Coordinates of C-alpha atoms in Angstrom, one line a residue:
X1 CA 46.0 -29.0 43.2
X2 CA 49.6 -28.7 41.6
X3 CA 51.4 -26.4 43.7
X4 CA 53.9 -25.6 40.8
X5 CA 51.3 -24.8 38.3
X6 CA 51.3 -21.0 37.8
X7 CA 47.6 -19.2 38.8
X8 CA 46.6 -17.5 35.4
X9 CA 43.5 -15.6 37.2
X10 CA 40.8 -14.9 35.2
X11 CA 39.7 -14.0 32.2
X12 CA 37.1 -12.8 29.2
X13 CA 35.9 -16.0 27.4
X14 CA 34.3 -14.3 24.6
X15 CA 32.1 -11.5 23.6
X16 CA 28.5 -12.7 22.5
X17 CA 26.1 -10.4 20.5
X18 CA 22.7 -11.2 21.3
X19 CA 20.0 -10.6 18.4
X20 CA 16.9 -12.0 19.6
X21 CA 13.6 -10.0 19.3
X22 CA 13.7 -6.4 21.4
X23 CA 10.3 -4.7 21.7
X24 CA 9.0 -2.3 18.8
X25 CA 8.4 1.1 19.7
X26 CA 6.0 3.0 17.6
X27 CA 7.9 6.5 16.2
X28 CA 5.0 7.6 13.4
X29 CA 8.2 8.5 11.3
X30 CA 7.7 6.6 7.6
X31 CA 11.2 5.7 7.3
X32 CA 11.3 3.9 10.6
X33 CA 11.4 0.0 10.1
X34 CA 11.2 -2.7 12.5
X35 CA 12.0 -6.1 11.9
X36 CA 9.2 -9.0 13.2
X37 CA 11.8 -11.9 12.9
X38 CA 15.4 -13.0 13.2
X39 CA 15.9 -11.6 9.5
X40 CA 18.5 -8.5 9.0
X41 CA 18.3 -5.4 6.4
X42 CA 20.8 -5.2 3.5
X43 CA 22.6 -2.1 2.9
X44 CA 25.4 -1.3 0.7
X45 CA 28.3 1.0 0.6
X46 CA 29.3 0.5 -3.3
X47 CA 29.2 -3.2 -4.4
X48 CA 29.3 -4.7 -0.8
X49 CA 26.9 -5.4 1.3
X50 CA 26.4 -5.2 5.1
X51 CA 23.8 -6.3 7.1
X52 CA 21.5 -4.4 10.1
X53 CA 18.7 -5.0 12.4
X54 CA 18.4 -1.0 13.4
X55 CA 16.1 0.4 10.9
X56 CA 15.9 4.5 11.6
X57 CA 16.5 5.0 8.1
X58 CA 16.0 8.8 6.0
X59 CA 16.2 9.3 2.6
X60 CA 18.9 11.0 1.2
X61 CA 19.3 14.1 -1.0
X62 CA 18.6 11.7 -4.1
X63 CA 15.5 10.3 -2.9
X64 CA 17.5 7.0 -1.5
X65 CA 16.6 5.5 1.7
X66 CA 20.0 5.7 3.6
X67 CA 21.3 4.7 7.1
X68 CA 21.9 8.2 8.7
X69 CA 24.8 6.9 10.6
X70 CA 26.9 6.3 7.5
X71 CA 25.0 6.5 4.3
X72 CA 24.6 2.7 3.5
X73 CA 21.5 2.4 1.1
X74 CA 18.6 0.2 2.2
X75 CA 18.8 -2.7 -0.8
X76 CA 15.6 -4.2 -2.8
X77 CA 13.8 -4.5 -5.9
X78 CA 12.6 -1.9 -7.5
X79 CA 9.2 -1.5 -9.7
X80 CA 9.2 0.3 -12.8
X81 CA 5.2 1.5 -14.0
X82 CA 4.1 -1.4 -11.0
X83 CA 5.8 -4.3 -12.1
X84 CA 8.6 -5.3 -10.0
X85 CA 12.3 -5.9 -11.7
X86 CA 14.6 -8.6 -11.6
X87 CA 18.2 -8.1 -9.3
X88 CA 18.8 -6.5 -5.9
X89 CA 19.8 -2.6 -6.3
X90 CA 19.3 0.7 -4.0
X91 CA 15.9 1.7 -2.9
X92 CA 15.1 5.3 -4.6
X93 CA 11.9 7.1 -4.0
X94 CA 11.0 9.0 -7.4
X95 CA 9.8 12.2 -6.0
X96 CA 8.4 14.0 -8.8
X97 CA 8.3 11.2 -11.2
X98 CA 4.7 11.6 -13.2
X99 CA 2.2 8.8 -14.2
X100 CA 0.6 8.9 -17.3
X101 CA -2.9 9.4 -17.5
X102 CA -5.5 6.7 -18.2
X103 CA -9.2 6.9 -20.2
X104 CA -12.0 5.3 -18.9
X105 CA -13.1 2.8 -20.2
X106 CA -16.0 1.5 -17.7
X107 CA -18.5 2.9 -15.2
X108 CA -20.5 1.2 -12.8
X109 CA -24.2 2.0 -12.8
X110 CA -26.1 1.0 -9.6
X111 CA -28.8 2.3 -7.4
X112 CA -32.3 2.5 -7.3
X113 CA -35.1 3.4 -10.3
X114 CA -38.8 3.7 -8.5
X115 CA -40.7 1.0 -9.8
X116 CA -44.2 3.0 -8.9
X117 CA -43.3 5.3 -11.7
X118 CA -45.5 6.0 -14.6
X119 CA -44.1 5.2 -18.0
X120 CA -43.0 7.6 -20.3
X121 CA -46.0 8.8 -22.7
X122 CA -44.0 9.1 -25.9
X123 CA -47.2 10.1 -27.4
X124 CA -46.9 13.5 -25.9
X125 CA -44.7 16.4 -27.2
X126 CA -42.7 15.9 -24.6
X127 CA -38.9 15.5 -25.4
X128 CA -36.5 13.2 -24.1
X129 CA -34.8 16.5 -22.5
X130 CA -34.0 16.5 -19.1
X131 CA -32.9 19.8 -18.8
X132 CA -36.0 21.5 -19.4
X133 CA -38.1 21.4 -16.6
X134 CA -41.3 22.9 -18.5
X135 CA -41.5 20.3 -21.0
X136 CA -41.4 17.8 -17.4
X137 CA -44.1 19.3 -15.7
X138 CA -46.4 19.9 -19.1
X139 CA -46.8 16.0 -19.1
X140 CA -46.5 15.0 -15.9
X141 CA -43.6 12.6 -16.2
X142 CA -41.3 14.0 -13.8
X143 CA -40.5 11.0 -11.8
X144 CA -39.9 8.8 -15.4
X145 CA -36.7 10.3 -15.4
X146 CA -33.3 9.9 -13.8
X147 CA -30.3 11.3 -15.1
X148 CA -26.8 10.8 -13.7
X149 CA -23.4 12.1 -14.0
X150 CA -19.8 11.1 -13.2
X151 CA -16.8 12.9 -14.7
X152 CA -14.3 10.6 -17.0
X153 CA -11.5 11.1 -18.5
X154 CA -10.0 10.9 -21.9
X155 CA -6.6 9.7 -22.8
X156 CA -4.9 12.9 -22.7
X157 CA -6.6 13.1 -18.7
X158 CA -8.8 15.4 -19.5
X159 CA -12.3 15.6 -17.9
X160 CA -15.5 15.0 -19.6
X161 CA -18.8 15.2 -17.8
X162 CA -20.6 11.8 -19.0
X163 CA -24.5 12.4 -18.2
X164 CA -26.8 9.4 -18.5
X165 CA -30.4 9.9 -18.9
X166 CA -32.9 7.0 -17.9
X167 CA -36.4 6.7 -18.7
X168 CA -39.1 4.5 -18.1
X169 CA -40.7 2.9 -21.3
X170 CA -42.6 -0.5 -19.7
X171 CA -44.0 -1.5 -16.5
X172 CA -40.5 -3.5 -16.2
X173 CA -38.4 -1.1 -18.3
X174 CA -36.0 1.6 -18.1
X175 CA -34.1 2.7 -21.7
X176 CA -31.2 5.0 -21.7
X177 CA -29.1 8.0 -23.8
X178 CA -26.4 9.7 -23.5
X179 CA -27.1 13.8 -22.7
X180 CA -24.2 15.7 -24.9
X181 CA -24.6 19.0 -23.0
X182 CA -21.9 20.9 -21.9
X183 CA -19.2 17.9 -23.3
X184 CA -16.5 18.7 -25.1
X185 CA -16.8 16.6 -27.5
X186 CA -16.7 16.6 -31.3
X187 CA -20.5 16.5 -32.1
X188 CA -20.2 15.4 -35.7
X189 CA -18.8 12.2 -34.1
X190 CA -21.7 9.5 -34.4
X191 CA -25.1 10.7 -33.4
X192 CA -24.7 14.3 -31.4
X193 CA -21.4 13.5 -30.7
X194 CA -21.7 9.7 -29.1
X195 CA -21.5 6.4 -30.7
X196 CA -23.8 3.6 -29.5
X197 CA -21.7 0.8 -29.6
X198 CA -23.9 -2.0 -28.6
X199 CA -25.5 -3.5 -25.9
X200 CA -29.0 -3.6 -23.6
X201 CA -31.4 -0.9 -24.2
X202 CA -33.7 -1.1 -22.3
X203 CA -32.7 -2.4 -18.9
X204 CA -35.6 -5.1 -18.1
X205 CA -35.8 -5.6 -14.3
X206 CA -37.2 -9.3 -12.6
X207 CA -40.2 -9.3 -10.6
X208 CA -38.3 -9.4 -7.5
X209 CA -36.6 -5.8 -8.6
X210 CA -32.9 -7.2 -9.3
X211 CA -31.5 -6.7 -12.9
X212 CA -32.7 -9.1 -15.4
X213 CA -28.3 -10.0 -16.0
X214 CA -29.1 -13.2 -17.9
X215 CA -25.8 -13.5 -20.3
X216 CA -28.2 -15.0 -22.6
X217 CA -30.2 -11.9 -22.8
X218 CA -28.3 -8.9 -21.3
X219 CA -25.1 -7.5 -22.7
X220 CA -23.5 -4.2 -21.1
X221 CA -23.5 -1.0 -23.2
X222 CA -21.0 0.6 -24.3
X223 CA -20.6 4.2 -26.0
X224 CA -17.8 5.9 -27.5
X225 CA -17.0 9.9 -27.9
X226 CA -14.3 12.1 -29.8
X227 CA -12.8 14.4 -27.6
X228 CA -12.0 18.1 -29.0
X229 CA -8.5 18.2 -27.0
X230 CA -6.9 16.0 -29.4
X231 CA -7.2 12.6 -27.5
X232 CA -7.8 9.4 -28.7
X233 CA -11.5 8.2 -29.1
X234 CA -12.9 7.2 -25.5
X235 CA -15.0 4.2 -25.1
X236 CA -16.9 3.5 -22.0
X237 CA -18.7 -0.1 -20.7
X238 CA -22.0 0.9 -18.5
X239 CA -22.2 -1.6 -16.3
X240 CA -25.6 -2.0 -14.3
X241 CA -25.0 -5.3 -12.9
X242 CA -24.2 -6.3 -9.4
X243 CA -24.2 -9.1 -7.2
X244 CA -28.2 -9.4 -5.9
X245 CA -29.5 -5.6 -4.7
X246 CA -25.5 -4.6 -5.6
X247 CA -26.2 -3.5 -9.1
X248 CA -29.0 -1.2 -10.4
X249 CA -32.2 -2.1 -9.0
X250 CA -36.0 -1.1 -9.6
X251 CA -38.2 -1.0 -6.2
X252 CA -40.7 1.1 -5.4
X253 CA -39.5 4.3 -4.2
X254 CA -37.3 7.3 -4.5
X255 CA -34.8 7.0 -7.6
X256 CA -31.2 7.2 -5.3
X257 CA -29.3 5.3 -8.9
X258 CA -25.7 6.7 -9.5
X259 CA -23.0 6.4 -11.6
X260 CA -20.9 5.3 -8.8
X261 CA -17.4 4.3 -10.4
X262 CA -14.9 4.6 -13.2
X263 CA -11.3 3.2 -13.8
X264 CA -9.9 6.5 -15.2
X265 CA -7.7 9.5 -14.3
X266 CA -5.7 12.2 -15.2
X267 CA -1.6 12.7 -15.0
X268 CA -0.2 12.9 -11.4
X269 CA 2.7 12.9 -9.9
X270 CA 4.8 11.0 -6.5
X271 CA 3.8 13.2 -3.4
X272 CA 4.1 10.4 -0.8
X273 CA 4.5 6.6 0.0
X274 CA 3.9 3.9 2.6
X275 CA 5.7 1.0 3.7
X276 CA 3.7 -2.2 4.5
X277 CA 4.3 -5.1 6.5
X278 CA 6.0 -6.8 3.5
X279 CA 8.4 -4.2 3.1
X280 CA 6.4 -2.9 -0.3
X281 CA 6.8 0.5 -1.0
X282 CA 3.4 2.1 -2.2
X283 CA 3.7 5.7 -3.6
X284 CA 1.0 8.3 -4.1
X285 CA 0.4 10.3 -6.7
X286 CA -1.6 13.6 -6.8
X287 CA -4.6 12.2 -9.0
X288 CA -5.0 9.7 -6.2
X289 CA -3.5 6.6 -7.7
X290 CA -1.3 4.3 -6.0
X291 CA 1.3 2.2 -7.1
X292 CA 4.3 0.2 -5.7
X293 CA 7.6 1.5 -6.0
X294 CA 9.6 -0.8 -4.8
X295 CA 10.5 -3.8 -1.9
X296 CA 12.9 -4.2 0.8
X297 CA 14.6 -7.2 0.5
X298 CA 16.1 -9.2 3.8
X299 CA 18.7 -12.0 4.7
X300 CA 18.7 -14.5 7.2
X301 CA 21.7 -16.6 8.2
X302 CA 22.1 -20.3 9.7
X303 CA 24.4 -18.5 12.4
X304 CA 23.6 -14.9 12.7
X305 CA 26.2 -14.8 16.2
X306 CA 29.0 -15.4 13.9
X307 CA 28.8 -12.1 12.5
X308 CA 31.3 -9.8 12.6
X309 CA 30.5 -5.9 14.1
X310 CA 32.1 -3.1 11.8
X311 CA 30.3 -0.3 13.9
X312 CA 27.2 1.3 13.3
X313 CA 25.4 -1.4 14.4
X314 CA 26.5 -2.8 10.7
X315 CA 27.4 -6.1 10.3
X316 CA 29.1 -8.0 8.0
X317 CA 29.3 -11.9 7.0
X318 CA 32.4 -14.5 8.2
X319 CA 33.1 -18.0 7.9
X320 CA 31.2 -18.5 10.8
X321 CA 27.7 -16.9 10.3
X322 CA 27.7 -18.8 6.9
X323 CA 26.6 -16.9 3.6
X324 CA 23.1 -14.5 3.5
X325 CA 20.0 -16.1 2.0
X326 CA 18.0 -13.2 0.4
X327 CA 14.5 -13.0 0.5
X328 CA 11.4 -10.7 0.6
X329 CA 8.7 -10.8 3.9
X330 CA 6.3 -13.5 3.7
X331 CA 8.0 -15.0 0.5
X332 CA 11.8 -16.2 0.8
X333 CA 11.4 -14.8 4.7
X334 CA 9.0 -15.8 7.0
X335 CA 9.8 -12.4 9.2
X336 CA 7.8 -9.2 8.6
X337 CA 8.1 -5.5 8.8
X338 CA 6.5 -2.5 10.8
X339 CA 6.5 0.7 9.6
X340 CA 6.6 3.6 11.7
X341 CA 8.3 2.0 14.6
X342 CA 11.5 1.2 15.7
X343 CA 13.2 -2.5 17.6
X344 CA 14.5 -1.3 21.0
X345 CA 17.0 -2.6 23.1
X346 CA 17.0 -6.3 23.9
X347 CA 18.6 -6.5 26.9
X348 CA 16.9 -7.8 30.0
X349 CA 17.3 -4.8 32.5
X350 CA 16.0 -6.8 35.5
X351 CA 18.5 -9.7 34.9
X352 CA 21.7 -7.3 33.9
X353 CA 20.9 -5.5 37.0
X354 CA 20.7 -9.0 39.1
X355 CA 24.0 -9.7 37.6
X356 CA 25.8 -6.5 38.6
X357 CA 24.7 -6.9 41.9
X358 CA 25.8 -10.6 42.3
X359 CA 28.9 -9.2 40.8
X360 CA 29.2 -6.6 43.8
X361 CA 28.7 -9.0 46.5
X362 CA 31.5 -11.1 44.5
X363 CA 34.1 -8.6 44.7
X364 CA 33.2 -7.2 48.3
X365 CA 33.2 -11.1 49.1
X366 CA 37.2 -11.0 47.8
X367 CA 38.0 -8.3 49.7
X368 CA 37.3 -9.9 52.6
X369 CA 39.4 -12.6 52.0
X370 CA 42.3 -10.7 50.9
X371 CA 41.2 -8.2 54.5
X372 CA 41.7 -11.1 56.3
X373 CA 44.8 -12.6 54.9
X374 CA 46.5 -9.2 55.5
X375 CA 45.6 -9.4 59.2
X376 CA 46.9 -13.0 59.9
X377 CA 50.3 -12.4 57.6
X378 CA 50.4 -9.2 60.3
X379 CA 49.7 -11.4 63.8
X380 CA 52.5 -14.0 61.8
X381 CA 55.0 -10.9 61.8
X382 CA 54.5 -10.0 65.2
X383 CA 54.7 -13.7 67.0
X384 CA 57.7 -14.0 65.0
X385 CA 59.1 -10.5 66.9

């Protein structure tokens, strides 16, 4: 020991920030983001960008998701009619923003036809009209028919009630038309208002009762109609196919075939959204569409201690924590987000609270010594009297 060197006591060495993984605690709240990872969140106050692990975000009075504590907007991509653009700007949530409506332009026919039932006598005076139940029960034929409806939409998004009628014409047989009832639909159009475009007619079923779907043979119909609202002409596929019993079908048994789906729908408008683990953000629209909005982008850094605290749990880059490299979840970063949920605290109660009690015993440990001292400068003073 140097006798003449001058004790400096003790000191602060530095001030770490810690930014490993704290637990995520479920809040239900949309806007609440945690982080899976060691990525950050990129907001920005005007052209410069900061950088945050604490994702309690709201949106803001223009529809921008915002940090509450300051107003920095959550950065990303956005997605204009579903297609993502180009360039990081401010996440905004179009509430109110309409999408245009869409005409069908396919159906999906599946189900059952009951194979046990008779064939159509077209040698009767029946007619090929469903709707009149007299003319049914006159011949007998009641369980040759099946008719089935789904509601479609024309390119203005108006509905239209398409009805399909089936019949059975051979032991393996089932033809089709189109019932024009109660459509609003120009009936001078084609042939009582519907345009056979092409196509199977009759659907010929296998011995085993699956759809006889051999592209050699079988080609899916398709029909076309002139609405009267001024829309533009609407032309539907009917497809009956399906993988194995999936499609339409002809057992034995009770007719259960519908026209299950169809790819249209009216105008609607943004009512809500979701956030998923990619930090894709899916709105909803009020005809029951979805479509993505927009993505939260995130950066990671080779040294993510070096960066420097301006408050807010905001950070911002510095010669040491190296430059951010941008990225979306599960593409250019390999962390993900949870919606709905928020990242606690990371620090280790059980160890801070070790520490604070070694630190006790330290000081009370000191004070002992300096207790003692005290007492032996004391008997010193009093030998010396």
């Amino acid at each position: 020991v140097n006798p003449v060197q001058v004790g400096l006591g003790s000191q602060v060495a530095s001030v770490d920030t810690l930014f490993s993984q704290g637990n995520v605690e479920t809040t239900g709240l949309t806007t609440d983001l945690a982080i899976q990872g060691d990525s950050f969140f990129v907001v920005a106050k005007g052209n410069q960008f900061f950088y945050t692990r604490s994702g309690n975000f709201q949106l803001d009075a223009d529809g921008r998701l915002v940090s509450p504590a300051n107003g920095f907007v959550v950065q990303g991509r956005v997605a204009v009619n579903g297609t993502f653009q180009d360039g990081i700007r401010d996440i905004t949530l179009p509430f109110g923003q309409k999408t245009a409506a869409l005409a069908t332009s396919e159906v999906t026919l599946a189900g059952n036809l009951d194979a046990a039932a008779q064939v159509f006598d077209q040698g009767t005076a029946a007619t090929l009209d469903p709707l009149d139940p007299a003319q049914r029960a006159v011949t007998g034929n009641e369980r040759s028919y099946k008719d089935v409806s789904i509601t479609v939409y024309d390119s203005l998004g108006e509905e239209h009630e398409l009805k399909l009628v089936l019949y059975k014409t051979g032991p393996a047989e089932w033809s089709w038309q189109v019932d024009t009832n109660g459509m609003d639909i120009d009936t001078s159009f084609g042939t009582n208002g519907i345009q056979v475009n092409g196509g199977s007619n009759p659907f010929v079923f296998n011995p085993d009762g699956t759809l006889d779907d051999d592209p050699a043979t079988f080609t899916p119909p398709t029909v076309t109609f002139r609405p009267n609202s001024g829309g533009n002409d609407v032309t539907i596929t009917i497809d009956p196919r399906g993988a194995g019993v999936n499609g339409l079908t002809s057992f034995a048994g009770t007719h259960n075939s519908v026209l299950r789906d169809q790819n249209g729908y009216t105008s609607g408008t943004l009512q809500d959204f979701s956030i998923d683990r990619t930090g894709t953000i899916v709105g909803s629209f009020t005809n029951g569409t979805t479509s993505p909005l927009g993505q939260i982008i995130l950066a990671d850094f080779n040294n993510p201690g070096g960066l420097m605290r301006i408050g807010d749990n905001m950070y911002s880059t510095s010669g040491n924590s190296g430059s951010a490299v941008y990225g979306y979840a599960l593409e250019g970063s390999q962390s993900t987000l949870v919606a709905g949920a928020l990242e606690m605290s990371n620090v280790d109660l059980a160890q801070e609270f070790t520490s604070m009690i070694v630190a006790e015993r330290g000081y009370q440990a000191n004070g002992r010594v300096i207790t003692t001292s005290d007492r032996l400068l004391e008997e010193l003073v009093n030998l010396k009297r």
